[in-house]
Short mmCIF file of C-alpha atoms in Angstrom, two decimals:
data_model
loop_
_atom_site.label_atom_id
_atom_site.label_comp_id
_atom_site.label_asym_id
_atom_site.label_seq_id
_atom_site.Cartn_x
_atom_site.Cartn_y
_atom_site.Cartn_z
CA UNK G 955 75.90 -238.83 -28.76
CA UNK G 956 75.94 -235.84 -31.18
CA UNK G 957 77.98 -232.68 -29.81
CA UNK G 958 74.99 -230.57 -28.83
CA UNK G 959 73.56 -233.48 -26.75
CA UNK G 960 77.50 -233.20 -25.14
CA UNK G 961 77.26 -229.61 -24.46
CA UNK G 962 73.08 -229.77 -23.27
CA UNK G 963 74.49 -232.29 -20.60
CA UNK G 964 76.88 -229.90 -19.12
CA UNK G 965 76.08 -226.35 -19.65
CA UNK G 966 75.17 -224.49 -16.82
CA UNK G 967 75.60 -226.58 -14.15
CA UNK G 968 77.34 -230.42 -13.25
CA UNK G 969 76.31 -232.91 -14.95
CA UNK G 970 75.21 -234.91 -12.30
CA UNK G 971 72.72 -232.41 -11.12
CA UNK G 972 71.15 -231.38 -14.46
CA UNK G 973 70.86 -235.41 -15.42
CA UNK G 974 69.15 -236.13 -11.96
CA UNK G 975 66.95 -232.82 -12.58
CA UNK G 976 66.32 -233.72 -16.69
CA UNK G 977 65.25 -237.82 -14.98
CA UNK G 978 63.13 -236.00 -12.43
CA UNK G 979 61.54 -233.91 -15.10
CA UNK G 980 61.19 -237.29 -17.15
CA UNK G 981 59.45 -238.70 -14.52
CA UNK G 982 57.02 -236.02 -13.82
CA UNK G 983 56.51 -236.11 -17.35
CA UNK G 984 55.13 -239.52 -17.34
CA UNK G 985 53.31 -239.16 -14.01
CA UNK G 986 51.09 -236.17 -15.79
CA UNK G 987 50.18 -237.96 -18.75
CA UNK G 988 47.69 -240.70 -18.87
CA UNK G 989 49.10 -242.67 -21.59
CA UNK G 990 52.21 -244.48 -22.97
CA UNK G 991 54.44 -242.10 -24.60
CA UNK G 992 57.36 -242.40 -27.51
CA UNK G 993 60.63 -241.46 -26.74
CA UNK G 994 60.53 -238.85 -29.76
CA UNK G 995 57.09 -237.67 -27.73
CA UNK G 996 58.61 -237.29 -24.61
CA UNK G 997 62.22 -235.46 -26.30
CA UNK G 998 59.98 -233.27 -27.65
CA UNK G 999 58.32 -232.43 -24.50
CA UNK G 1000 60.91 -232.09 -22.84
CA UNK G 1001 62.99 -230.47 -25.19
CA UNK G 1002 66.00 -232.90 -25.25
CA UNK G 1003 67.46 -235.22 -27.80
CA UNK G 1004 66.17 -238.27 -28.31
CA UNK G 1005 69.47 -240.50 -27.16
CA UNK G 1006 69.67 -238.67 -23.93
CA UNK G 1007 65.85 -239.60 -23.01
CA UNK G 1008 66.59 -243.13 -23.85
CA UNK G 1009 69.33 -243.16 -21.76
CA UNK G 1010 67.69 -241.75 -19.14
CA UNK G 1011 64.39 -244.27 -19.52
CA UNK G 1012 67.29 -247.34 -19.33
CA UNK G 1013 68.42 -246.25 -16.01
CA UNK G 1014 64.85 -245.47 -14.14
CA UNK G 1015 63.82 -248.83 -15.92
CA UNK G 1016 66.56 -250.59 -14.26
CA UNK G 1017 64.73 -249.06 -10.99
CA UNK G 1018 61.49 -250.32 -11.86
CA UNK G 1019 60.63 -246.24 -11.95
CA UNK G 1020 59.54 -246.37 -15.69
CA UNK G 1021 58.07 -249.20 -17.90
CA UNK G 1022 58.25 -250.58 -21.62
CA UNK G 1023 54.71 -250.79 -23.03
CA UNK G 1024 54.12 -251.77 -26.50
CA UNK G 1025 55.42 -250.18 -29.87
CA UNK G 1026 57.66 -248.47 -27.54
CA UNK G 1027 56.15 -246.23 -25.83
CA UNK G 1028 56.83 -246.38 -22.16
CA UNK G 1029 54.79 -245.19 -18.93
CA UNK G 1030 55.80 -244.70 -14.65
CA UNK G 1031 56.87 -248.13 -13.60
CA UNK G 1032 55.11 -250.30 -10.51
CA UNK G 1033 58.77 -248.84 -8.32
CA UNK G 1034 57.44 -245.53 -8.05
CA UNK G 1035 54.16 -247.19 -6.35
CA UNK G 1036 57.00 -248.81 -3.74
CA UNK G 1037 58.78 -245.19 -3.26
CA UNK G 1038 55.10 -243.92 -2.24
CA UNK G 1039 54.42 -246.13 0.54
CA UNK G 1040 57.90 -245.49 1.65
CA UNK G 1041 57.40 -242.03 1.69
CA UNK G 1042 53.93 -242.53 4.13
CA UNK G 1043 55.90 -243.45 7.37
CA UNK G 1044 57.97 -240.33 6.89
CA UNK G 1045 55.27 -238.09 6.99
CA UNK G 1046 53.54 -239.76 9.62
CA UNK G 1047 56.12 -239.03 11.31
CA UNK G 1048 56.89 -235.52 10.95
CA UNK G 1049 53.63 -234.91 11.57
CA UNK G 1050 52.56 -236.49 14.67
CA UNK G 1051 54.44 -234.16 17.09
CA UNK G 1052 52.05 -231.46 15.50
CA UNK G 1053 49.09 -233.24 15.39
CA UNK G 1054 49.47 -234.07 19.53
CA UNK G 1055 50.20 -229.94 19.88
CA UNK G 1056 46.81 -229.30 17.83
CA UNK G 1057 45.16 -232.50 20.51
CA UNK G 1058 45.85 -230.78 23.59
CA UNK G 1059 45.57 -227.41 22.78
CA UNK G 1060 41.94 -227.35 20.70
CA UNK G 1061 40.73 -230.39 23.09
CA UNK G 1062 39.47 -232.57 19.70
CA UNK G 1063 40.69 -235.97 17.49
CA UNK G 1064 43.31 -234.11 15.02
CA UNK G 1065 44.35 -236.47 11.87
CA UNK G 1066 46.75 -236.72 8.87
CA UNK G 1067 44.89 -238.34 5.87
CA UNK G 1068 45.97 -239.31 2.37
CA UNK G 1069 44.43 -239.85 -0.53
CA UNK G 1070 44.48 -243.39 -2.54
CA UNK G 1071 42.74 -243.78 -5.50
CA UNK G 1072 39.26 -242.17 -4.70
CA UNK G 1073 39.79 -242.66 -1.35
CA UNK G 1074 40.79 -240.66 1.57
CA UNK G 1075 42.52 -242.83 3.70
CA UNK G 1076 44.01 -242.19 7.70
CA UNK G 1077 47.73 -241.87 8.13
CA UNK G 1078 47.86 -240.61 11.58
CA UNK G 1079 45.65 -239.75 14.56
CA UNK G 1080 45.84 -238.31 17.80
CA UNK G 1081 43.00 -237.88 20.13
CA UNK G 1082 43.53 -235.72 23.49
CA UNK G 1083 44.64 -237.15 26.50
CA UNK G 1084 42.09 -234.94 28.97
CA UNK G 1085 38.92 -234.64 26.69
CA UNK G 1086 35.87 -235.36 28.25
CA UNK G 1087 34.18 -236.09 24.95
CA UNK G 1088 36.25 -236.67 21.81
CA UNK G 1089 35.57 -238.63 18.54
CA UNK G 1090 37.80 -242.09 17.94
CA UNK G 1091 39.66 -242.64 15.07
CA UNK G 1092 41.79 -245.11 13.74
CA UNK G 1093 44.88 -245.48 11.59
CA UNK G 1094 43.89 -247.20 8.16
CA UNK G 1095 40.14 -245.63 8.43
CA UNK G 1096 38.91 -244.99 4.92
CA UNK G 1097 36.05 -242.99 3.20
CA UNK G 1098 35.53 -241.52 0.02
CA UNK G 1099 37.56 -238.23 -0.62
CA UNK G 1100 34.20 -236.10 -0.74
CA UNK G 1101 33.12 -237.47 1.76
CA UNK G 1102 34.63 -235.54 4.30
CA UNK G 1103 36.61 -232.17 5.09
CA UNK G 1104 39.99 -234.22 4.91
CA UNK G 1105 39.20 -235.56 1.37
CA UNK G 1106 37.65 -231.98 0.64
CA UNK G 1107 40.95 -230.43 1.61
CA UNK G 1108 43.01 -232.98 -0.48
CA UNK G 1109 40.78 -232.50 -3.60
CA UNK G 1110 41.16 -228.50 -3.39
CA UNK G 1111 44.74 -228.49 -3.63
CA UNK G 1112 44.58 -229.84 -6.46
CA UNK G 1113 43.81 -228.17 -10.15
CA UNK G 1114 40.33 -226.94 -10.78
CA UNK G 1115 37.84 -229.39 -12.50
CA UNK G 1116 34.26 -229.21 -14.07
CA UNK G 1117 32.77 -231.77 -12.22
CA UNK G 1118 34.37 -230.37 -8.80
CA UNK G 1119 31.96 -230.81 -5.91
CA UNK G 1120 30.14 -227.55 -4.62
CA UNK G 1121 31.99 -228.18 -1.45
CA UNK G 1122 35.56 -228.60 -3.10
CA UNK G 1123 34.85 -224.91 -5.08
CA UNK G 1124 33.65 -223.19 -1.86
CA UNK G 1125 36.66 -224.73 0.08
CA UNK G 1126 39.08 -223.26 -2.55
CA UNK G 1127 38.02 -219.76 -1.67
CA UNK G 1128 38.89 -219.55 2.19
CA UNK G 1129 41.67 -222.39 1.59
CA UNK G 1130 40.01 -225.45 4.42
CA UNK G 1131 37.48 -227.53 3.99
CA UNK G 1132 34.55 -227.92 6.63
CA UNK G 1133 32.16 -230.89 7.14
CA UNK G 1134 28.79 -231.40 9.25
CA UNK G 1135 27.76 -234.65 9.53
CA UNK G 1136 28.96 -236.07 6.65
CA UNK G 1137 30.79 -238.88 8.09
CA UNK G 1138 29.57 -239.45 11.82
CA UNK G 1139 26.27 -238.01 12.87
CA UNK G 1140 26.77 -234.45 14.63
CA UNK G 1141 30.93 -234.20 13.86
CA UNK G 1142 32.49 -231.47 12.50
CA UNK G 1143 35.31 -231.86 10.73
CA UNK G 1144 37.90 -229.07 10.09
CA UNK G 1145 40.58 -230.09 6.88
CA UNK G 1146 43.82 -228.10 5.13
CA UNK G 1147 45.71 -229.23 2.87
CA UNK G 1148 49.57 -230.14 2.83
CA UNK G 1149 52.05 -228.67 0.39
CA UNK G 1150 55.99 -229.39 -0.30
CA UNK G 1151 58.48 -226.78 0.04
CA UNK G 1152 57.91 -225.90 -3.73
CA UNK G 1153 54.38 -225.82 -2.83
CA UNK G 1154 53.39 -229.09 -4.73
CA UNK G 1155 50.19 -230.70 -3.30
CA UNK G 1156 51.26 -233.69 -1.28
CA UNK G 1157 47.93 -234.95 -1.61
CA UNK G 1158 47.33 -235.08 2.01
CA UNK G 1159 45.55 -232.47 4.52
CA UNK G 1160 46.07 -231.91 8.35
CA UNK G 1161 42.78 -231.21 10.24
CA UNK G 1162 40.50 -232.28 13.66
CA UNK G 1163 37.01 -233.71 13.87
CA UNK G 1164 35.07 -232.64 16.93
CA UNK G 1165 31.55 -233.84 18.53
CA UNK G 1166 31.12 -230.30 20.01
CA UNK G 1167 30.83 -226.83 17.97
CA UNK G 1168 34.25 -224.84 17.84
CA UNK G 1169 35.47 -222.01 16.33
CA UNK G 1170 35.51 -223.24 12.71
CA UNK G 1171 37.65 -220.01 11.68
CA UNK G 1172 40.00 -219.90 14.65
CA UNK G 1173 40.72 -223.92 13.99
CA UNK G 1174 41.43 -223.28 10.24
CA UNK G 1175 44.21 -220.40 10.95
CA UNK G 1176 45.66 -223.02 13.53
CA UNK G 1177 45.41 -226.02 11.21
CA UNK G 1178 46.67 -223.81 8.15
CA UNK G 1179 49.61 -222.27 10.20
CA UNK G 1180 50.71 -225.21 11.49
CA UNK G 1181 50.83 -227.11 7.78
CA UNK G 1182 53.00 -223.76 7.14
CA UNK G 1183 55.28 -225.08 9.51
CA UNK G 1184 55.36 -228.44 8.51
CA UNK G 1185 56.09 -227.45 4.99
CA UNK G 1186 59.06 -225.23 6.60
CA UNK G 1187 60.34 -227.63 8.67
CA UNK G 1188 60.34 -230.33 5.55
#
C-alpha cells in the first residue's frame, strides 16, 4: 500500500466509514454499468488506487456481492440478488399500515408493487373492509410494467429514455401515473412512485385501483403524501 493510498483511507473521516462508503460506491459502480469492468477501470472511476479497489472487490467477493468474470474484469455478484428479496418483506411491511389507512379512507383496493425484470409485480394489497364494490387483488399478481399505472409510476421515477411510453412522459409531468382499463375492463388505477430518504427510486410505487370513478387528483395528493411519509418514516 503506497503512502497516499494510507492517507486516502483515513483523511477526513474513520476509516471504517469511508471504506464502507468507497465499497458502497464500488458497488453502485458495478450495478450502473452493464458490463464487466477492470480494476484499473473501476480505480479510475472511482478515483482510487488500484490496490485499495482490489481489496475492496476481495471482501464483497467473499459475500457473493461482486463476481470474477474473465480477463479480470469483475461484475455485481448473484448475493446482491439474495439482499433484494430480503429487502421485499421489509417494505411490505412498512407499508401495509399505510396502505389499510388509504383502504378505509378512499373506500378502493390500494397496493404496493415492484418491479422485476419487465415486470411489475404485487408486493402488498389491501382491499377495504366495508366496500360495497371493490376490485380483488392478490399478492404475487404480475403484469407488464406499462401495463398499468403501478408499472407507469415505477418506470417514471426512473431516468428519461427515448423509447419512453407516451404514458410514462405524461406521468412525469404531474408526478402519478393513471390507467383506464388497461388491466381489468372499467378500473382505474391511480400509481406514485416510492423514493429512499436520499430520494433514490426504490423501484416500487404505492397506489389504488377502483371499479368506480374517483377523484383522480385528490387520490394522487393522498397517494403522493403518504409515500412522503413513508420515505420519512424510513
Amino acid at each position: 500500500m503506497s503512502a497516499g493510498d494510507r492517507a486516502g483511507d483515513g483523511a477526513g473521516q474513520g476509516s471504517g466509514s469511508q471504506t464502507l462508503d468507497r465499497g458502497l460506491r464500488l458497488l453502485e459502480l458495478l450495478a450502473a454499468e452493464d458490463r464487466d469492468m477492470t480494476v484499473a477501470e473501476l480505480a479510475t472511476a472511482l478515483g482510487m488506487h488500484r490496490q485499495a479497489v482490489y481489496r475492496l472487490l476481495t471482501t464483497l467477493r467473499s459475500h457473493r456481492l461482486a463476481a470474477e468474470g474473465s480477463s479480470g474484469r469483475y461484475r455485481l455478484g448473484l448475493g446482491v440478488i439474495q439482499l433484494a428479496r430480503q429487502a421485499n418483506p421489509q417494505l411490505q411491511r412498512a407499508v401495509i399500515p399505510y396502505l389499510r389507512t388509504l383502504a378505509e379512507e378512499l373506500g378502493v383496493t390500494t397496493q404496493c408493487v415492484m418491479s422485476e425484470g419487465a415486470d411489475a409485480v404485487v408486493l402488498a394489497v389491501v382491499e377495504p373492509s366495508d366496500a360495497i364494490f371493490h376490485l380483488s387483488q392478490r399478492s404475487g399478481a404480475r403484469h407488464p410494467l406499462d401495463q398499468g399505472a403501478s408499472g407507469l409510476a415505477i418506470m417514471l421515477a426512473r431516468p428519461p429514455r427515448a423509447d419512453d411510453p407516451a404514458a410514462v412522459v405524461e406521468a412525469r409531468k404531474c408526478g402519478y401515473a393513471v390507467s383506464r382499463g388497461n388491466l381489468t375492463p372499467g378500473a382505474v388505477g391511480i400509481a406514485v412512485p416510492l423514493y429512499d430518504g436520499e430520494g433514490r427510486s426504490l423501484e416500487a410505487s404505492l397506489g389504488i385501483v377502483s371499479m368506480v370513478d374517483l377523484d383522480v387528483e385528490h387520490t394522487a395528493k393522498r397517494l403522493l403524501a403518504t409515500a412522503k411519509e413513508i420515505t420519512t418514516r424510513e
